[in-house]
Tab-separated table of C-alpha atoms and ligand atoms in Angstrom:
chain	number	residue	atom	x	y	z
D	1	MET	CA	17.206	-10.183	13.285
D	2	ALA	CA	13.820	-11.460	11.952
D	3	TYR	CA	13.829	-14.506	9.863
D	4	TYR	CA	12.718	-12.699	6.697
D	5	GLN	CA	15.358	-10.130	6.778
D	6	SER	CA	18.740	-10.695	5.280
D	7	ARG	CA	20.106	-7.648	7.040
D	8	PRO	CA	19.272	-5.704	10.134
D	9	ILE	CA	16.602	-3.003	9.370
D	10	ALA	CA	14.386	-1.149	11.647
D	11	GLY	CA	10.629	-1.299	11.418
D	12	ARG	CA	8.169	-3.822	10.316
D	13	HIS	CA	8.442	-5.463	6.936
D	14	PHE	CA	5.684	-4.607	4.528
D	15	LEU	CA	4.316	-7.856	3.317
D	16	GLN	CA	2.218	-6.454	0.308
D	17	ILE	CA	2.137	-9.439	-1.967
D	18	PRO	CA	-1.379	-10.928	-2.695
D	19	GLY	CA	-0.963	-13.628	-0.125
D	20	PRO	CA	0.309	-14.787	2.186
D	21	SER	CA	-0.766	-11.501	3.749
D	22	ASN	CA	-0.018	-9.805	7.086
D	23	VAL	CA	-1.278	-11.724	10.051
D	24	PRO	CA	-2.839	-9.267	12.612
D	25	ASP	CA	-1.413	-9.246	16.052
D	26	ARG	CA	-4.793	-10.632	17.565
D	27	VAL	CA	-4.506	-13.820	15.466
D	28	LEU	CA	-0.759	-14.144	16.140
D	29	ARG	CA	-1.524	-14.064	19.899
D	30	ALA	CA	-4.223	-16.867	19.375
D	31	ILE	CA	-1.785	-19.015	17.493
D	32	ASP	CA	0.746	-18.532	20.257
D	33	ASN	CA	-1.497	-20.495	22.649
D	34	ALA	CA	-0.215	-23.743	23.976
D	35	THR	CA	-1.069	-27.035	21.800
D	36	MET	CA	-4.130	-28.644	23.204
D	37	ASP	CA	-5.497	-32.289	23.035
D	38	HIS	CA	-7.394	-32.505	19.841
D	39	ARG	CA	-9.805	-35.086	21.286
D	40	SER	CA	-10.505	-33.165	24.495
D	41	ALA	CA	-13.715	-31.602	25.330
D	42	ASP	CA	-12.084	-28.182	25.063
D	43	PHE	CA	-11.163	-28.801	21.455
D	44	GLY	CA	-14.633	-29.994	20.679
D	45	ARG	CA	-16.039	-26.790	21.861
D	46	MET	CA	-13.648	-24.830	19.852
D	47	GLY	CA	-14.071	-26.830	16.621
D	48	SER	CA	-17.751	-26.478	16.942
D	49	GLU	CA	-17.562	-22.792	17.530
D	50	ILE	CA	-15.358	-22.512	14.231
D	51	LEU	CA	-17.404	-24.838	12.200
D	52	GLY	CA	-20.551	-22.886	13.316
D	53	ASN	CA	-19.124	-19.619	12.395
D	54	LEU	CA	-17.103	-20.286	9.320
D	55	PRO	CA	-20.016	-20.732	6.885
D	56	LYS	CA	-21.037	-17.099	7.580
D	57	ILE	CA	-17.809	-15.965	5.829
D	58	PHE	CA	-18.837	-17.906	2.864
D	59	GLN	CA	-22.519	-16.798	3.075
D	60	THR	CA	-23.855	-20.381	3.373
D	61	LYS	CA	-25.877	-22.235	5.741
D	62	GLY	CA	-24.175	-25.537	4.299
D	63	PRO	CA	-21.022	-27.175	5.673
D	64	VAL	CA	-17.549	-25.953	5.167
D	65	VAL	CA	-14.730	-28.429	5.712
D	66	ILE	CA	-11.244	-27.447	6.599
D	67	PHE	CA	-8.119	-29.337	5.340
D	68	PRO	CA	-4.513	-28.750	6.656
D	69	ALA	CA	-3.327	-27.865	3.160
D	70	SER	CA	-2.516	-24.823	1.031
D	71	GLY	CA	-5.150	-23.716	-1.582
D	72	THR	CA	-4.033	-26.339	-3.977
D	73	GLY	CA	-5.075	-28.913	-1.620
D	74	ALA	CA	-8.622	-27.509	-1.600
D	75	TRP	CA	-8.476	-27.423	-5.411
D	76	GLU	CA	-7.770	-31.118	-5.218
D	77	ALA	CA	-10.532	-31.882	-2.742
D	78	ALA	CA	-13.165	-30.203	-4.724
D	79	LEU	CA	-12.458	-32.047	-7.850
D	80	SER	CA	-11.810	-35.423	-6.424
D	81	ASN	CA	-14.842	-35.496	-4.185
D	82	THR	CA	-17.186	-34.545	-6.927
D	83	LEU	CA	-15.993	-36.095	-10.224
D	84	SER	CA	-14.883	-39.163	-11.918
D	85	PRO	CA	-11.970	-39.957	-14.309
D	86	GLY	CA	-12.906	-39.035	-17.837
D	87	ASP	CA	-15.491	-36.344	-16.801
D	88	ALA	CA	-15.405	-33.184	-19.051
D	89	VAL	CA	-14.998	-29.941	-16.959
D	90	LEU	CA	-15.354	-26.487	-18.504
D	91	MET	CA	-12.477	-24.143	-17.360
D	92	SER	CA	-11.538	-20.520	-18.429
D	93	ARG	CA	-7.817	-19.855	-18.703
D	94	THR	CA	-7.964	-16.458	-16.952
D	95	GLY	CA	-4.492	-16.536	-15.749
D	96	GLN	CA	-1.676	-18.439	-14.022
D	97	PHE	CA	-3.820	-20.069	-11.487
D	98	ALA	CA	-6.423	-21.234	-13.746
D	99	VAL	CA	-3.538	-22.736	-15.830
D	100	LEU	CA	-2.407	-24.721	-12.737
D	101	TRP	CA	-5.936	-25.767	-11.862
D	102	GLU	CA	-6.284	-26.969	-15.467
D	103	ASP	CA	-2.955	-28.929	-15.002
D	104	MET	CA	-4.252	-30.466	-11.858
D	105	ALA	CA	-7.565	-31.406	-13.521
D	106	ARG	CA	-5.636	-33.329	-16.230
D	107	ARG	CA	-3.516	-35.149	-13.945
D	108	LEU	CA	-6.606	-36.322	-12.081
D	109	GLY	CA	-7.894	-37.811	-15.276
D	110	LEU	CA	-10.467	-35.119	-15.994
D	111	GLN	CA	-10.836	-33.737	-19.377
D	112	PRO	CA	-10.841	-29.947	-19.379
D	113	ILE	CA	-12.419	-27.966	-22.208
D	114	MET	CA	-10.518	-24.660	-22.105
D	115	GLN	CA	-11.732	-21.256	-23.013
D	116	ASP	CA	-9.017	-18.799	-23.459
D	117	THR	CA	-8.793	-15.259	-22.292
D	118	ASP	CA	-6.111	-12.521	-22.811
D	119	TRP	CA	-5.352	-12.486	-19.068
D	120	ARG	CA	-6.745	-9.069	-18.811
D	121	HIS	CA	-10.400	-9.944	-18.338
D	122	GLY	CA	-12.179	-12.466	-16.219
D	123	ALA	CA	-14.023	-15.351	-17.706
D	124	ASP	CA	-16.750	-14.676	-20.095
D	125	PRO	CA	-20.146	-15.918	-18.821
D	126	ALA	CA	-21.801	-15.644	-22.279
D	127	ALA	CA	-19.038	-18.022	-23.782
D	128	ILE	CA	-19.620	-20.391	-20.688
D	129	GLY	CA	-23.201	-20.502	-21.416
D	130	ALA	CA	-22.710	-21.018	-25.180
D	131	GLU	CA	-20.473	-24.113	-24.415
D	132	LEU	CA	-22.823	-25.370	-22.189
D	133	ALA	CA	-25.742	-24.868	-24.507
D	134	LYS	CA	-23.965	-27.084	-27.018
D	135	ASP	CA	-23.640	-29.896	-24.584
D	136	SER	CA	-26.978	-31.426	-24.912
D	137	GLY	CA	-25.517	-34.742	-23.670
D	138	HIS	CA	-24.299	-33.299	-20.391
D	139	ARG	CA	-20.992	-34.464	-20.958
D	140	ILE	CA	-19.583	-31.586	-18.926
D	141	LYS	CA	-20.105	-32.261	-15.209
D	142	ALA	CA	-18.501	-29.012	-13.817
D	143	VAL	CA	-17.781	-25.541	-14.656
D	144	CYS	CA	-14.654	-24.461	-12.742
D	145	VAL	CA	-13.892	-20.806	-12.482
D	146	VAL	CA	-11.389	-18.688	-10.534
D	147	HIS	CA	-13.211	-15.833	-8.862
D	148	CYS	CA	-10.242	-13.525	-8.361
D	149	GLU	CA	-7.346	-14.396	-10.551
D	150	THR	CA	-4.543	-13.284	-8.321
D	151	SER	CA	-2.004	-13.320	-11.163
D	152	THR	CA	-3.852	-10.796	-13.407
D	153	GLY	CA	-6.015	-8.703	-10.832
D	154	CYS	CA	-9.223	-9.605	-12.793
D	155	ILE	CA	-12.220	-11.185	-11.317
D	156	THR	CA	-14.973	-13.328	-12.846
D	157	ARG	CA	-18.396	-12.313	-12.123
D	158	ILE	CA	-19.769	-15.449	-10.483
D	159	GLU	CA	-23.463	-14.415	-10.381
D	160	GLU	CA	-23.403	-13.982	-14.060
D	161	VAL	CA	-21.680	-17.292	-14.694
D	162	ARG	CA	-24.479	-18.762	-12.544
D	163	ALA	CA	-27.136	-16.977	-14.703
D	164	ALA	CA	-25.536	-18.240	-17.816
D	165	MET	CA	-25.533	-21.798	-16.449
D	166	ASP	CA	-29.259	-21.486	-15.489
D	167	ALA	CA	-30.004	-20.013	-19.023
D	168	ALA	CA	-28.443	-22.970	-20.666
D	169	LYS	CA	-30.447	-25.183	-18.243
D	170	HIS	CA	-27.239	-27.316	-17.799
D	171	PRO	CA	-26.829	-29.335	-14.672
D	172	ALA	CA	-22.931	-29.115	-14.291
D	173	LEU	CA	-21.627	-28.329	-10.981
D	174	LEU	CA	-20.309	-24.818	-10.221
D	175	ILE	CA	-16.870	-25.012	-8.658
D	176	VAL	CA	-15.581	-21.684	-7.720
D	177	ASP	CA	-11.846	-20.747	-6.589
D	178	ALA	CA	-12.259	-18.113	-4.114
D	179	ILE	CA	-8.862	-18.314	-2.585
D	180	SER	CA	-7.811	-14.604	-3.010
D	181	SER	CA	-11.390	-13.264	-2.942
D	182	LEU	CA	-13.027	-14.790	-0.022
D	183	GLY	CA	-13.177	-12.307	2.868
D	184	ALA	CA	-12.256	-9.361	0.562
D	185	MET	CA	-15.213	-9.335	-2.131
D	186	ASP	CA	-18.741	-10.455	-2.016
D	187	LEU	CA	-18.983	-14.297	-2.601
D	188	ARG	CA	-22.530	-15.813	-2.053
D	189	HIS	CA	-22.208	-19.320	-1.956
D	190	ASP	CA	-25.919	-20.039	-1.318
D	191	GLU	CA	-27.419	-17.142	-3.196
D	192	TRP	CA	-25.378	-17.695	-6.300
D	193	ARG	CA	-25.804	-21.549	-5.935
D	194	VAL	CA	-22.180	-22.173	-6.048
D	195	ASP	CA	-21.617	-26.000	-5.480
D	196	VAL	CA	-17.968	-26.010	-4.140
D	197	THR	CA	-16.390	-22.691	-3.009
D	198	VAL	CA	-12.559	-23.297	-2.525
D	199	ALA	CA	-10.574	-21.032	-0.273
D	200	GLY	CA	-7.324	-20.903	1.406
D	201	SER	CA	-6.149	-19.370	4.777
D	202	GLN	CA	-3.411	-17.085	3.724
D	203	LYS	CA	-5.177	-14.262	1.831
D	204	ALA	CA	-7.969	-12.135	3.065
D	205	LEU	CA	-8.810	-14.498	5.935
D	206	MET	CA	-5.687	-12.956	7.533
D	207	LEU	CA	-4.016	-16.215	8.657
D	208	PRO	CA	-0.683	-17.913	7.739
D	209	PRO	CA	-0.716	-20.476	4.932
D	210	GLY	CA	-1.869	-23.976	5.927
D	211	LEU	CA	-5.611	-24.263	6.000
D	212	SER	CA	-7.760	-24.830	3.143
D	213	PHE	CA	-11.579	-24.851	2.647
D	214	ASN	CA	-14.482	-26.363	0.551
D	215	ALA	CA	-17.940	-25.092	1.180
D	216	ILE	CA	-20.142	-27.673	-0.018
D	217	SER	CA	-23.740	-27.500	-1.625
D	218	THR	CA	-26.211	-30.156	-1.162
D	219	LYS	CA	-25.888	-30.822	-4.899
D	220	ALA	CA	-22.085	-31.242	-4.483
D	221	LEU	CA	-22.605	-33.617	-1.678
D	222	GLU	CA	-24.974	-35.773	-3.583
D	223	ALA	CA	-22.298	-35.968	-6.408
D	224	SER	CA	-19.840	-36.946	-3.838
D	225	LYS	CA	-21.452	-40.180	-3.330
D	226	THR	CA	-20.749	-41.343	-6.840
D	227	ALA	CA	-17.274	-39.507	-7.572
D	228	ARG	CA	-14.676	-42.028	-8.361
D	229	ILE	CA	-11.323	-39.927	-8.545
D	230	PRO	CA	-9.506	-41.657	-5.783
D	231	HIS	CA	-9.009	-39.665	-2.666
D	232	ALA	CA	-8.687	-40.435	0.964
D	233	TYR	CA	-6.976	-37.705	3.125
D	234	PHE	CA	-9.328	-35.080	1.435
D	235	ASP	CA	-12.528	-37.211	1.664
D	236	TRP	CA	-15.517	-35.061	2.572
D	237	GLY	CA	-17.276	-37.989	4.086
D	238	SER	CA	-15.134	-38.742	7.035
D	239	MET	CA	-14.441	-35.148	7.664
D	240	LEU	CA	-18.166	-34.259	7.810
D	241	GLU	CA	-18.813	-37.175	10.121
D	242	PHE	CA	-16.100	-35.922	12.542
D	243	ASN	CA	-16.975	-32.337	12.224
D	244	ARG	CA	-20.663	-32.988	13.406
D	245	THR	CA	-19.143	-32.916	16.908
D	246	GLY	CA	-16.382	-30.426	16.400
D	247	TYR	CA	-13.480	-32.946	15.736
D	248	PHE	CA	-11.423	-33.948	12.879
D	249	PRO	CA	-10.730	-37.392	11.419
D	250	TYR	CA	-6.992	-36.802	11.896
D	251	THR	CA	-4.657	-34.472	13.961
D	252	PRO	CA	-5.783	-30.931	12.783
D	253	ALA	CA	-3.616	-27.850	12.507
D	254	ILE	CA	-4.462	-26.883	16.022
D	255	SER	CA	-2.422	-23.703	16.171
D	256	LEU	CA	-3.994	-22.423	12.913
D	257	LEU	CA	-7.458	-23.310	14.192
D	258	TYR	CA	-6.862	-21.015	17.079
D	259	GLY	CA	-5.975	-18.337	14.858
D	260	LEU	CA	-8.905	-19.010	12.372
D	261	ASN	CA	-11.318	-18.813	15.333
D	262	GLU	CA	-9.895	-15.385	16.125
D	263	ALA	CA	-9.885	-14.282	12.416
D	264	ILE	CA	-13.435	-15.319	11.895
D	265	LYS	CA	-14.424	-13.234	15.053
D	266	MET	CA	-12.574	-10.167	13.707
D	267	MET	CA	-14.389	-10.245	10.457
D	268	LEU	CA	-17.846	-10.831	11.859
D	269	GLU	CA	-17.109	-7.870	14.434
D	270	GLU	CA	-16.223	-5.666	11.680
D	271	GLY	CA	-19.065	-6.963	9.602
D	272	LEU	CA	-18.755	-8.698	6.257
D	273	GLN	CA	-20.233	-5.667	4.222
D	274	ASN	CA	-17.826	-3.374	5.943
D	275	VAL	CA	-14.857	-5.655	5.190
D	276	PHE	CA	-15.767	-5.613	1.458
D	277	ALA	CA	-16.269	-1.889	1.383
D	278	ARG	CA	-12.851	-1.380	2.945
D	279	HIS	CA	-11.194	-3.582	0.333
D	280	ASP	CA	-13.100	-1.657	-2.419
D	281	ARG	CA	-11.788	1.525	-1.002
D	282	PHE	CA	-8.173	0.449	-0.868
D	283	ALA	CA	-8.351	-0.915	-4.388
D	284	GLU	CA	-9.862	2.267	-5.737
D	285	ALA	CA	-7.244	4.260	-3.968
D	286	THR	CA	-4.520	2.142	-5.493
D	287	ARG	CA	-6.007	2.506	-8.956
D	288	ARG	CA	-6.105	6.401	-8.561
D	289	ALA	CA	-2.379	6.271	-7.573
D	290	MET	CA	-1.542	4.016	-10.589
D	291	ARG	CA	-3.505	6.415	-13.007
D	292	VAL	CA	-1.498	9.416	-11.884
D	293	TRP	CA	1.791	7.376	-12.151
D	294	GLU	CA	0.703	6.610	-15.765
D	295	LEU	CA	1.091	3.096	-15.136
D	296	GLU	CA	-1.164	0.481	-16.857
D	297	ASN	CA	-3.746	-1.546	-14.951
D	298	ASN	CA	-3.224	-5.128	-16.221
D	299	CYS	CA	-7.170	-5.542	-15.679
D	300	LEU	CA	-8.751	-3.794	-18.605
D	301	GLU	CA	-12.502	-3.906	-17.734
D	302	PRO	CA	-13.632	-1.873	-14.629
D	303	LYS	CA	-16.220	-4.413	-13.677
D	304	HIS	CA	-13.529	-7.124	-13.536
D	305	TYR	CA	-11.221	-5.027	-11.218
D	306	SER	CA	-10.376	-6.932	-8.038
D	307	SER	CA	-10.581	-5.405	-4.690
D	308	SER	CA	-7.786	-7.560	-3.143
D	309	VAL	CA	-4.754	-7.291	-5.716
D	310	THR	CA	-3.918	-4.802	-8.397
D	311	THR	CA	-1.622	-5.990	-11.070
D	312	VAL	CA	0.457	-3.064	-12.511
D	313	ARG	CA	2.274	-3.321	-15.790
D	314	THR	CA	5.655	-1.521	-16.001
D	315	PRO	CA	6.598	0.318	-19.356
D	316	ALA	CA	8.083	-1.694	-22.058
D	317	GLY	CA	11.801	-2.213	-21.354
D	318	HIS	CA	11.546	-1.595	-17.575
D	319	SER	CA	11.875	-4.761	-15.495
D	320	ALA	CA	9.126	-5.109	-12.944
D	321	ASP	CA	11.346	-7.569	-11.086
D	322	ASN	CA	14.003	-5.072	-10.812
D	323	LEU	CA	11.676	-2.558	-9.522
D	324	ARG	CA	10.506	-5.033	-6.870
D	325	ALA	CA	13.979	-5.915	-5.921
D	326	VAL	CA	14.874	-2.249	-5.511
D	327	ILE	CA	11.696	-1.687	-3.334
D	328	LEU	CA	12.564	-4.625	-1.223
D	329	ASP	CA	16.130	-3.410	-0.845
D	330	LYS	CA	15.537	0.198	-0.172
D	331	PHE	CA	12.233	0.086	1.633
D	332	ASN	CA	11.718	-3.378	2.973
D	333	MET	CA	8.514	-4.189	1.112
D	334	SER	CA	7.638	-7.170	-0.658
D	335	LEU	CA	5.383	-6.738	-3.806
D	336	GLY	CA	4.025	-9.715	-5.778
D	337	THR	CA	5.926	-10.843	-8.988
D	338	GLY	CA	4.304	-11.056	-12.374
D	339	LEU	CA	3.340	-14.675	-13.122
D	340	GLY	CA	3.363	-16.613	-16.305
D	341	GLU	CA	2.818	-14.609	-19.409
D	342	ILE	CA	3.379	-11.398	-17.486
D	343	LYS	CA	6.716	-12.286	-15.710
D	344	ASP	CA	8.824	-9.255	-15.307
D	345	LYS	CA	6.243	-7.008	-17.142
D	346	ALA	CA	4.157	-6.588	-14.155
D	347	PHE	CA	4.055	-6.373	-10.332
D	348	ARG	CA	1.188	-7.021	-7.964
D	349	ILE	CA	0.075	-4.972	-5.084
D	350	GLY	CA	-1.652	-6.979	-2.470
D	351	HIS	CA	-4.233	-5.056	-0.564
D	352	MET	CA	-6.165	-7.805	1.259
D	353	GLY	CA	-6.770	-8.833	4.754
D	354	ASP	CA	-5.258	-7.050	7.697
D	355	LEU	CA	-4.539	-3.469	6.502
D	356	ASN	CA	-5.711	0.122	7.062
D	357	ASP	CA	-5.597	3.502	5.432
D	358	LEU	CA	-2.045	4.113	6.731
D	359	THR	CA	-0.848	0.664	5.685
D	360	LEU	CA	-2.114	1.351	2.225
D	361	VAL	CA	-0.573	4.733	2.059
D	362	GLY	CA	2.753	3.271	3.303
D	363	THR	CA	2.575	0.762	0.423
D	364	LEU	CA	1.688	3.202	-2.236
D	365	GLY	CA	4.580	5.457	-0.797
D	366	GLY	CA	7.039	2.584	-1.252
D	367	VAL	CA	5.893	2.054	-4.797
D	368	GLU	CA	6.215	5.633	-5.606
D	369	MET	CA	9.703	6.097	-4.153
D	370	GLY	CA	10.762	2.686	-5.731
D	371	LEU	CA	9.661	3.898	-9.158
D	372	ALA	CA	11.823	6.949	-8.727
D	373	VAL	CA	14.976	5.093	-7.538
D	374	ALA	CA	14.585	2.302	-10.244
D	375	GLY	CA	14.228	4.890	-12.779
D	376	VAL	CA	10.877	3.620	-14.119
D	377	PRO	CA	9.406	6.489	-16.083
D	378	HIS	CA	6.251	7.750	-14.230
D	379	ARG	CA	4.290	10.744	-13.264
D	380	PRO	CA	4.810	11.708	-9.462
D	381	GLY	CA	1.813	12.324	-7.434
D	382	GLY	CA	0.155	9.012	-7.228
D	383	VAL	CA	0.314	8.928	-3.456
D	384	GLN	CA	-1.226	12.357	-3.229
D	385	ALA	CA	-4.135	11.134	-5.279
D	386	ALA	CA	-4.733	8.156	-2.916
D	387	LEU	CA	-4.412	10.512	0.145
D	388	GLU	CA	-6.990	12.878	-1.328
D	389	TYR	CA	-9.361	9.900	-2.141
D	390	LEU	CA	-9.026	8.131	1.307
D	391	ALA	CA	-9.477	11.513	3.203
D	392	GLY	CA	-12.289	12.429	1.015
D	393	ASN	CA	-14.023	9.039	1.571
D	394	ALA	CA	-12.865	8.472	5.198
D	395	ARG	CA	-14.470	5.379	6.645
D	396	ALA	CA	-17.304	5.617	9.145
D	397	SER	CA	-15.992	5.725	12.745
D	398	ALA	CA	-16.465	2.492	14.521
X	1	PLP	C1	-6.460	-17.864	-7.148
X	1	PLP	C2	-5.705	-18.905	-6.518
X	1	PLP	N1	-5.819	-20.124	-6.678
X	1	PLP	C3	-4.944	-21.069	-6.237
X	1	PLP	C4	-3.803	-20.708	-5.563
X	1	PLP	C5	-2.910	-21.864	-5.044
X	1	PLP	O1	-2.964	-21.719	-3.570
X	1	PLP	P1	-1.804	-22.220	-2.663
X	1	PLP	O2	-0.610	-21.591	-3.289
X	1	PLP	O3	-2.142	-21.685	-1.338
X	1	PLP	O4	-1.663	-23.840	-2.942
X	1	PLP	C6	-3.555	-19.473	-5.327
X	1	PLP	C7	-2.239	-18.957	-4.623
X	1	PLP	O5	-1.785	-17.926	-4.596
X	1	PLP	C8	-4.385	-18.408	-5.799
X	1	PLP	O6	-4.211	-17.078	-5.681
């Protein structure tokens, strides 16, 4: 019996939460390699290969550092390497992850200036620009935004945030949480002049949890020289020093690095633009199914739709968590729970990372059957709509 099953059941578990996501066999095989000496020449070669290729995924020519941590560690690394206690940071409360990041910022001694949203849209670039324009003394040292709010299924348009910051002629750093968007949606670290892009391994990068990332701009590196929030394990300086030759300042998560090397290769072989197009297609197919089911998308603004996760609201009086429990019990599929304000009012379909048309069809099939079994009012035929869309927009052959 596999570890995740409380009872014997044939077939593979469908892990369709919005991260951790399914790990492809190719990556599992790589992780399965024997542990090696992390001070050996072989390791240095592998480290250099990874550190050389990883920036391509972030669309940057600058360095990307890797910490053995979940995404939360990379949040802390980004804030503590660039900022000092008492600094003001402008943040948008776009959903549960923004709330958690805000909490971390406070605990690190920062002073967040919060802009609220209804949890059904991304952050508002105009509001960010207006707040920065008021800050003539440049008290605000960083704008922190979550690219894809995994709780709400809404994205913030980072290029528009960048444009608003430029229009306000404000020197704040731009720190972006791309934990559930990197490798699923376009995120141009260099072109959009993001100063720190924060990411994690367990979402569209197709790895287990345990690695987290900071892509660092020259401006952020400069800021790190005077940042005073205490940090040691997460220090960029020593990490970058060791990384120059492919090594790490402490024992790295060697097995996960085997996997990362393979996952990067898979993404580059597919081509980043093709990876994004695949995610867009799956998200659109999911929304088409949802519309036929007459269930409501939590995200209200089409230009804020996420391509990695769709947050679906259940009709009033119908528990989303009960629906999820029924789907797990009857069809061996895990869907994401509603978080924070939308707990039990919504469920989340993860469609990121290692999935193809048939994985998505199976996922949507499990949802449609679950709706029927759990007695959630809906119109049948959502899967059929998804099938028609996918067949009518079949991906180009490899
Ligand atoms: C957007 C976003 N930010 C931050 C986190 C926190 O990352 P972790 O749970 O890997 O520490 C998550 C996790 O799901 C997330 O989706």
